[in-house]
Short mmCIF file of C-alpha atoms in Angstrom, two decimals:
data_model
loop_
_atom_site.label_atom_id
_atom_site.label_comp_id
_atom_site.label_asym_id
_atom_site.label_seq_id
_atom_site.Cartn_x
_atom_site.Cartn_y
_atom_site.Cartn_z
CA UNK U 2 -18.41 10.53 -2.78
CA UNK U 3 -19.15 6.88 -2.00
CA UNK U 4 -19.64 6.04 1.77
CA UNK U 5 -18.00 2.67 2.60
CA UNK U 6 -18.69 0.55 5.85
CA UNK U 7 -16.79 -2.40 6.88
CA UNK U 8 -17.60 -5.15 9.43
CA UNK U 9 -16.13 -7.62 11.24
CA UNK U 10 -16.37 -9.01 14.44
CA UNK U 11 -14.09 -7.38 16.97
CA UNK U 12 -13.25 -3.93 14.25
CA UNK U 13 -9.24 -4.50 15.62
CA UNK U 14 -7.87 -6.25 12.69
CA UNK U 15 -9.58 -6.64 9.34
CA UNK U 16 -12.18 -3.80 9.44
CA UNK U 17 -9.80 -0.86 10.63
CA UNK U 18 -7.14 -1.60 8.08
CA UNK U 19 -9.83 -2.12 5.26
CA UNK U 20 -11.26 1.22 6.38
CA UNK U 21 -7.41 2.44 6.39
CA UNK U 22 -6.46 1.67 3.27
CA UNK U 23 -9.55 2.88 1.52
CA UNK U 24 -9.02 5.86 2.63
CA UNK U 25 -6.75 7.02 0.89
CA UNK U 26 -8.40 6.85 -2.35
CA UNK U 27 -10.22 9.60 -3.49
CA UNK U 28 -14.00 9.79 -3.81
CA UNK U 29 -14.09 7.66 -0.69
CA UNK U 30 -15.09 7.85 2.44
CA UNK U 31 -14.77 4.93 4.72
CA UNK U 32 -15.94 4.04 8.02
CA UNK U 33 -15.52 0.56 10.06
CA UNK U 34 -17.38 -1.04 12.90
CA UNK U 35 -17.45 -4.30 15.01
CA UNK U 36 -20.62 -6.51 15.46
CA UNK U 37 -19.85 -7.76 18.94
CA UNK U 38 -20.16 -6.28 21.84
CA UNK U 39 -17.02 -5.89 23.29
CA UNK U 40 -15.92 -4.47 19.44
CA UNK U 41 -13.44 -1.29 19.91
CA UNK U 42 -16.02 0.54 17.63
CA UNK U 43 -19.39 -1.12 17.92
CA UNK U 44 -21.37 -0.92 15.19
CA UNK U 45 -24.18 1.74 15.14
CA UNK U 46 -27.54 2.22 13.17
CA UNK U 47 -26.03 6.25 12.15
CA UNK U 48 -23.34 3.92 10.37
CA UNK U 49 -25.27 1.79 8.50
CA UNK U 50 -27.67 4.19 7.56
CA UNK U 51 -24.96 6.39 5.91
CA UNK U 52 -23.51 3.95 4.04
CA UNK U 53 -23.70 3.41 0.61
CA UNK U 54 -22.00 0.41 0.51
CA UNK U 55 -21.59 -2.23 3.43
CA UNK U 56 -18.45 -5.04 3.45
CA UNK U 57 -18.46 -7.63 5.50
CA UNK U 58 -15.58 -9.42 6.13
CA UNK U 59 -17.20 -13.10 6.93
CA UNK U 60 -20.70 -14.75 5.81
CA UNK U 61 -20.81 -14.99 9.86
CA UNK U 62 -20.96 -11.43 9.78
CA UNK U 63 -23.62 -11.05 6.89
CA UNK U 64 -25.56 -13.46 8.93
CA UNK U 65 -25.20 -11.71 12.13
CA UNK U 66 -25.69 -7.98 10.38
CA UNK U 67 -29.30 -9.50 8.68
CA UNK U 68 -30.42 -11.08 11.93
CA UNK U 69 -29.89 -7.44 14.15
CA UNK U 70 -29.99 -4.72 12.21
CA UNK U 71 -32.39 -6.19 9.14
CA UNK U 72 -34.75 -2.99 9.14
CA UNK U 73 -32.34 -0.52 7.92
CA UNK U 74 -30.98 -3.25 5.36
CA UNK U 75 -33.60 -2.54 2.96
CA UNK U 76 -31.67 -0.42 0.35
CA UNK U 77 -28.44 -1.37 1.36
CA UNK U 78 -25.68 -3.34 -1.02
CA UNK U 79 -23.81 -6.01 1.03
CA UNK U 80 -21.38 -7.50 -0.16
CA UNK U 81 -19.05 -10.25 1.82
CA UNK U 82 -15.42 -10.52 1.19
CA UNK U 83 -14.99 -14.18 3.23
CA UNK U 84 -11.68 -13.12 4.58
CA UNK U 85 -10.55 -15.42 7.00
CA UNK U 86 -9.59 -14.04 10.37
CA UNK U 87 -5.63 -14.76 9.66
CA UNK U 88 -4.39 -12.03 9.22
CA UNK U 89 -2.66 -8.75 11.59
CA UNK U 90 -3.95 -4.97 11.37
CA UNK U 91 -2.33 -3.37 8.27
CA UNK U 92 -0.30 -6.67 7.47
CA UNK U 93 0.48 -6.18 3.23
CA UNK U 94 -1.02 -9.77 2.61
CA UNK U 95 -4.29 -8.65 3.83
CA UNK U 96 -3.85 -4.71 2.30
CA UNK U 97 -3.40 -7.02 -1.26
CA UNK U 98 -5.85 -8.96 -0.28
CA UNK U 99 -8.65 -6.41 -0.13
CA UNK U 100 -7.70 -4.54 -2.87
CA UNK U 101 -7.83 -7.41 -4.99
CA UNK U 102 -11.26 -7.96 -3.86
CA UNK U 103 -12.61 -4.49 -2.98
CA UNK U 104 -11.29 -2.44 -6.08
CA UNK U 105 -12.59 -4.27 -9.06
CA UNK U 106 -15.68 -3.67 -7.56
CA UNK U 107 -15.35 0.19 -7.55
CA UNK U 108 -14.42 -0.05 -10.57
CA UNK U 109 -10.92 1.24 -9.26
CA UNK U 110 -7.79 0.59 -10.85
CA UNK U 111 -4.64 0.16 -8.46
#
């Protein structure tokens, strides 16, 4: 089982349908979070830690996740998606959107 863990900024829009979608697929488990403060799911060190894989959505939010949270980075793959904040929750341009970039990297067929 592969833990996934997306960020973004306020975890309304990008994250939560990221974590949505993933879902679905077996042999994943997904999880999302917000890196500001006022985030409907703030991000938390018990995420991070059990994830095997971290996605964040902007290099803002690389930069931001590095800066505050850089001693449980260590052993951590993060990868950025640079999705620009354009899109609504579970909107199909941004569902193809992450697949397109998410799946090939599972090595995940659609």
């Amino acid at each position: 089982m592969k833990k996934l863990l997306f960020i973004c900024s306020q975890n309304k829009l990008r994250s939560p349908t990221a974590e949505a979608v993933f879902s679905e697929y077996e042999g994943l488990e997904t999880d999302s979070a917000g890196l500001d403060r006022y985030a409907e799911v703030p991000l938390s060190t018990q995420a991070i830690a059990s994830a095997d894989i971290i996605f964040v959505i902007e290099k803002s939010h690389k930069n931001k996740l590095s800066k505050n949270f850089q001693p449980l980075l260590k052993d951590k793959k993060i990868i950025c998606l640079d999705i620009p904040d354009e899109y609504e929750y579970m909107e199909p341009a941004l569902i193809e959107l992450l697949k397109q970039k998410v799946l090939p990297l599972l090595k995940i067929k659609k």
